[in-house]
């Protein structure tokens, strides 16, 4: 059976950007920036993106597009050894872990969208929104039901396949998302009045110049670019041979950074003007964003659009996580896409229930002060994704025939390839050594 391929170039770009841009940008980035010293974090983030992430992105896409296979079989095919499939296994584990906690937050966005539609938040101020959020996410049933809806939407899209499901959705929702994030950032800039927030975002604070900030920035960059778990290998495997991989990787990274900064600009200055600490944490986007929207004239319509967009950003990412697993299961067990998708989502849903309850009923189950949700996030973003990144860069740098990589990146010499030596150097040394040091430091071994 021939493998389905994305039908247009813009479709691939938007699907990749759709995977990258998600809750990581709108919800996680602003609070990571807030709790890790603003400008210092952003500086680390950009450096890591250029020197560590973009090479790994290119490496992942090459593996997928060269073999046109799923995350496990592509590594096996290139190396000729089954044991190399373990890189795919890391990705596989990360996919389940991320799906579990990501869908919970996806469920929260559905709750907020629904309540915007029925007008619950009209006239709410920050303390009221704060109270609403606290009561809702600690509840035992409602968030679980919302998580179920979120997963059901992702399931339906993935069932439709690459072109009719993933590509079509990305083409519709990503431009909308761009439009709205710009409106929000502009509104925040023009209405927050004081510039303390912007100053916080763009000045270097030496107190945060340490390995913790560096690790947080690394985890966030990997998470935000959907790296280290095979999304790019999987999407790459649906790419036609004529696409320019290097250009694609740079474009996706630039779009992702742009969205992250826009989200931070939309949130942080507003926080400052309300006198709320920028370290507010995970509830930030659910408390501050709605209040920003209230300020734009209390427009309920805008709030509905905003939460739809928030939800769509989450969905275009969630489908990419699901597709990694679906692509492997359908190849390996020769069961059809629809059946595979449902089975996988049911397993992930069980994990999501545990994550959701970890804010309420199971909140006393903690490790190092984190609840189960936090542990899942930590294991995926700070351990599995970096580990996947180290292995992929070593694999492409040392094991994959470099002439073949060169041919693949230059589309058999039909496009000019700049900086191949630099890329190889980054994959062989800079990325694996850099990521390993940061990883070891974080677990206290270095
Ligand atoms: N990149 C997505 C985001 O920023 C999350 C994600 C992580 C998606 C890993 C796929 C794989 O929200």
mmCIF file of C-alpha atoms and ligand atoms in Angstrom, residues 16-29 45 94-95 98-99 101-102 220-232 256 313-314 316-322 324 380-381 385, ligand 1:
data_model
loop_
_atom_site.group_PDB
_atom_site.id
_atom_site.type_symbol
_atom_site.label_atom_id
_atom_site.label_comp_id
_atom_site.label_asym_id
_atom_site.label_seq_id
_atom_site.Cartn_x
_atom_site.Cartn_y
_atom_site.Cartn_z
ATOM 1 C CA UNK A 16 4.328 21.158 11.157
ATOM 2 C CA UNK A 17 3.694 24.622 12.558
ATOM 3 C CA UNK A 18 0.359 23.367 13.855
ATOM 4 C CA UNK A 19 2.136 20.656 15.777
ATOM 5 C CA UNK A 20 4.740 23.051 17.119
ATOM 6 C CA UNK A 21 2.406 25.895 18.008
ATOM 7 C CA UNK A 22 0.067 24.841 20.735
ATOM 8 C CA UNK A 23 -0.451 24.994 24.448
ATOM 9 C CA UNK A 24 3.322 25.033 24.728
ATOM 10 C CA UNK A 25 3.307 28.515 23.221
ATOM 11 C CA UNK A 26 0.063 29.961 24.484
ATOM 12 C CA UNK A 27 -0.029 28.466 27.940
ATOM 13 C CA UNK A 28 3.374 27.071 28.985
ATOM 14 C CA UNK A 29 5.786 29.607 27.495
ATOM 15 C CA UNK A 45 15.617 29.795 24.696
ATOM 16 C CA UNK A 94 6.857 10.366 25.342
ATOM 17 C CA UNK A 95 3.788 10.398 23.085
ATOM 18 C CA UNK A 98 2.329 13.982 26.707
ATOM 19 C CA UNK A 99 -1.051 12.927 25.342
ATOM 20 C CA UNK A 101 -1.502 15.656 30.414
ATOM 21 C CA UNK A 102 -1.905 17.693 27.232
ATOM 22 C CA UNK A 220 10.417 24.126 26.785
ATOM 23 C CA UNK A 221 12.165 24.462 23.396
ATOM 24 C CA UNK A 222 11.966 20.717 22.771
ATOM 25 C CA UNK A 223 8.364 20.598 23.865
ATOM 26 C CA UNK A 224 7.381 23.641 21.847
ATOM 27 C CA UNK A 225 9.011 22.433 18.646
ATOM 28 C CA UNK A 226 7.524 18.952 19.138
ATOM 29 C CA UNK A 227 11.046 17.541 19.096
ATOM 30 C CA UNK A 228 12.497 14.305 20.403
ATOM 31 C CA UNK A 229 9.405 12.146 20.137
ATOM 32 C CA UNK A 230 9.099 11.450 16.453
ATOM 33 C CA UNK A 231 6.453 13.928 15.324
ATOM 34 C CA UNK A 232 8.852 15.293 12.743
ATOM 35 C CA UNK A 256 6.975 28.870 16.693
ATOM 36 C CA UNK A 313 -3.990 25.349 18.559
ATOM 37 C CA UNK A 314 -4.180 22.541 21.102
ATOM 38 C CA UNK A 316 -3.427 20.693 15.797
ATOM 39 C CA UNK A 317 -0.710 19.698 18.289
ATOM 40 C CA UNK A 318 -2.615 16.863 19.857
ATOM 41 C CA UNK A 319 -3.318 15.231 16.487
ATOM 42 C CA UNK A 320 0.403 15.202 15.729
ATOM 43 C CA UNK A 321 1.133 13.367 18.981
ATOM 44 C CA UNK A 322 -1.594 10.853 18.249
ATOM 45 C CA UNK A 324 3.022 9.253 15.864
ATOM 46 C CA UNK A 380 8.256 14.009 29.076
ATOM 47 C CA UNK A 381 9.602 17.542 28.603
ATOM 48 C CA UNK A 385 12.262 14.578 24.779
HETATM 49 N N1 LIG B 1 4.609 21.480 20.438
HETATM 50 C C1 LIG B 1 3.351 21.379 21.092
HETATM 51 C C2 LIG B 1 3.063 22.670 21.827
HETATM 52 O O1 LIG B 1 3.849 23.557 21.861
HETATM 53 C C3 LIG B 1 3.267 20.204 22.014
HETATM 54 C C4 LIG B 1 3.788 18.934 21.471
HETATM 55 C C5 LIG B 1 4.866 18.316 22.076
HETATM 56 C C6 LIG B 1 3.238 18.405 20.333
HETATM 57 C C7 LIG B 1 5.405 17.185 21.538
HETATM 58 C C8 LIG B 1 3.770 17.273 19.799
HETATM 59 C C9 LIG B 1 4.857 16.662 20.403
HETATM 60 O O2 LIG B 1 2.039 22.800 22.409
#
